[in-house]
Amino acid sequence: MRSLLLLPVLFALAFSHSHDKSLDWWETTIFYQIYPRSFKDSDGDGIGDLNGITSSLEYLKELGVGATWLSPIFKSPMYDFGYDIADFYAIQEEYGTMEDFENLMAKAKELDIKIVLDFVPNHTSNESVWFEEALRGHEKYYDYFIWEDGVVDENGVMHPPNNWVSVFRKSAWEYREEVGKYYFHQFVIGQPDLNYRNPAVVEEMKNIIRFWLDKGVAGFRVDAIAHLFEVDKADFGGKLPDEPLSGRTDDPDSYDYLTHIYTTDLDETLDMVYQWREVFDEYKEKDGLTRVMMTEAYSSPQMTMRYFGEGERKGAQMPFNFVLISDVNGESSAAEIKYALDKFLTFKPIDEHANWVAGNHDNNRVASRFSPELVDGINMIIMLMPGIAVTYMGEEIGMVDGYVSWEDTVDPSGCNTDDPINYWMASRDPERTPFQWNAEKNAGFSTADKTWLPVAADYENLNVAVQRESENTHLNVYKFLADLRTEKVFRYGRYESVAFNEGVFAFRRWYQRKAYIVVVNFRNEPYTIDLTYFEGVNRSVKVVVSSIQSPKTSRDVLSANKVEIVGNESLVLKVV
Ligand code: NOJ
Ligand code: MG
C-alpha cells in the first residue's frame, strides 16, 4: 500500500531527472578574474604576487567561486604589465617562483578551485630570447616575427611599410637597425607580433599550452585573439596593403582611424583556435578533466560566435560576451539593456552557453561605468542570466575606479596619449588599483610604503572586512547570488525579459514549478510596475534579495500587480 502511494512521487522524480543534462564543472561555476599585480602582496614590495593569491584562495571559496583566471604571471619586462612576455615558460620574479606556482596549484586543488591562466599568443616581449636572437640574425627566430622593408620617399626619408596603426596609438611598425627592417606590433613597441604563417611558431605556442596543462591548469583565457593573423602579403602582390580609413576620427595616430580588415578577425585565426582546442581535448582524453578556453575579442556577434567552432571543429567554450562593457553603461535605458543582453543569446549556437562579463582589467569598473547604486543590479544580471558568470576581482564589493595622477600613471595606453589632461580616458590604471581587503595600511593589500599603483581613496569604508561585518552589503548580496544560482531554475530554467519603461528592466527564469523575477531599475527614479505581465505571476511575489539601498528586505511579500520600485533599486523576487 505504502509503496503504491510513493509511485507517483518516484515517477515525477524520474521525469524531472531525465530533463536535467548533467553539467560539467565549467558550465555551472563562477570564473573570478584575478589581476595578480593588484590582488595581494605577500613580501612587502608593493606588488601583488603568487603567494598572496595562495593565501587568499579561501576568500574565493567564501564567495562561492569555483575557478579563477589569472592575468599573466610570466617573465616580463612589464611594458604592458605582463602582456609582454619574455619567457612563456617562466614565472615573473616579482610574482614568485615555479615552486610558488606549484604551491598555488596544490592549495587550489585542496579547495577545489580551478586555475586558468592567460595565454598571450599574439606577441612576445622585445626582450624575449626569441626576439633578441632574431635581432642577432638567428634565422629560426627571425622568422618568428613579421619583418618588412621601409618605404623610402623622394627625399630619401624612410617610412613604415604601410599605414597600420597600433591599438595603443601610432604606427604599428618599429624600425630595428640591427636587421634594417621594421617589425610589426599590434600593441606596444615592446610587443612584437608573432608570425603564425611560420609552422615553427604554431608548434612552439602549442608547446606552451602543453607545458602549463601538464602543470594541472584547467584552461586558458586567450588574449587579443582577433589580432592573431594578418593578411598574407603573397595575396597582395608581395606588399602588405594599407587599411582603409574609417572616417570616425581625424587623428591618424588613433587605432580608430582605420578599419582593420587586414589585421583582425581573419579566418586563419579561427583555424588556430580550433587547433588549440584539439590540444585541450587531448588532455581531457587522458584524465577526463575538461580544459576550458575563453577567448578575448571585442568583435561583432557573428564573428564572436565563430569562436565556438564551426561544423565538426570545436573552439572556445567561452568566447567572452562583452555586451555589458561595450554596448551599455549607466546612461542606457532599460530597452537598451534588454537589446544588449539579448544579443549573445540570440546569436549563440543553440547548444552552447552564454557567458556574462561586466568588467576586467582593461575597462572602467562597474561602479564607475554604471553607478555605485547599480553594482548589485549588474551582479544579479551576470549571476542569474542563463549562462556562465565571470567576475573581475573587486566587483563583488563594488570597488570604484581609483584616481591615478598623470605622474603616477604607468599604463602604456594612458602614457601613450602624451596628454597630462585627458590621459585618464585611455588609461587602464584606475580599474587596476590594489584590491581593498580592509581599512588598514594600503587597504591590507601590502605593507610597502609605496604600492605600484595608489590605493583608491574610498578604501576605508569600501573593503571586504567592512562588508563582511554588516549584513546589507554588496559582498553579502554577491554571496547570496552565488548560492542562489546553484538552484536548478538558474541552471536549466528558461528565460524571458522585458523593459517595463525607460528605467526598469526585468527578467523571469522558470523551471518546472519554480520561478524567479529579477528587476533592475537603471534610472534614479521611482516606478510602479505590474509584474502580472509575466505568465504565472498572479497575486504576489516575495523578495529574496535586494540591492543594498533598497527599502525592501528579504521575505517582504509584494502585490504583484503594483510593485513600487525606488530609484536604482534591484530585486530578486520569488513567484509565490
Ligand atoms: C588584452 C589584454 O587584456 C590587455 O591588457 C593587453 O594590453 C592587450 N590584450 C595586449 O596583450
Ligand atoms: Mg610582492
mmCIF file of N, CA, C and O and ligand atoms in Angstrom, residues 41-49 94, ligand 2:
data_model
loop_
_atom_site.group_PDB
_atom_site.id
_atom_site.type_symbol
_atom_site.label_atom_id
_atom_site.label_comp_id
_atom_site.label_asym_id
_atom_site.label_seq_id
_atom_site.Cartn_x
_atom_site.Cartn_y
_atom_site.Cartn_z
ATOM 1 N N ASP A 41 49.807 41.328 -1.908
ATOM 2 C CA ASP A 41 51.274 41.343 -1.885
ATOM 3 C C ASP A 41 51.758 40.633 -0.628
ATOM 4 O O ASP A 41 51.446 41.066 0.485
ATOM 5 N N SER A 42 52.532 39.564 -0.791
ATOM 6 C CA SER A 42 52.952 38.797 0.396
ATOM 7 C C SER A 42 54.323 39.212 0.918
ATOM 8 O O SER A 42 54.675 38.906 2.042
ATOM 9 N N ASP A 43 55.132 39.893 0.075
ATOM 10 C CA ASP A 43 56.507 40.152 0.509
ATOM 11 C C ASP A 43 56.834 41.634 0.681
ATOM 12 O O ASP A 43 57.999 42.013 0.810
ATOM 13 N N GLY A 44 55.796 42.472 0.666
ATOM 14 C CA GLY A 44 56.000 43.875 1.024
ATOM 15 C C GLY A 44 56.735 44.714 0.000
ATOM 16 O O GLY A 44 57.279 45.762 0.336
ATOM 17 N N ASP A 45 56.731 44.296 -1.277
ATOM 18 C CA ASP A 45 57.371 45.150 -2.294
ATOM 19 C C ASP A 45 56.365 46.041 -3.026
ATOM 20 O O ASP A 45 56.717 46.727 -3.995
ATOM 21 N N GLY A 46 55.116 46.004 -2.574
ATOM 22 C CA GLY A 46 54.116 46.885 -3.187
ATOM 23 C C GLY A 46 53.495 46.312 -4.450
ATOM 24 O O GLY A 46 52.718 46.983 -5.136
ATOM 25 N N ILE A 47 53.849 45.050 -4.750
ATOM 26 C CA ILE A 47 53.359 44.381 -5.960
ATOM 27 C C ILE A 47 52.733 43.050 -5.552
ATOM 28 O O ILE A 47 53.355 42.262 -4.823
ATOM 29 N N GLY A 48 51.546 42.801 -6.008
ATOM 30 C CA GLY A 48 50.881 41.537 -5.700
ATOM 31 C C GLY A 48 51.687 40.361 -6.224
ATOM 32 O O GLY A 48 52.490 40.510 -7.148
ATOM 33 N N ASP A 49 51.476 39.175 -5.656
ATOM 34 C CA ASP A 49 52.283 38.030 -6.065
ATOM 35 C C ASP A 49 51.545 36.715 -5.852
ATOM 36 O O ASP A 49 50.439 36.685 -5.316
ATOM 37 N N GLU A 94 59.177 38.949 -9.604
ATOM 38 C CA GLU A 94 58.491 39.718 -8.548
ATOM 39 C C GLU A 94 57.162 39.065 -8.146
ATOM 40 O O GLU A 94 56.584 39.414 -7.125
HETATM 41 MG MG MG B 2 55.051 41.230 -3.811
#
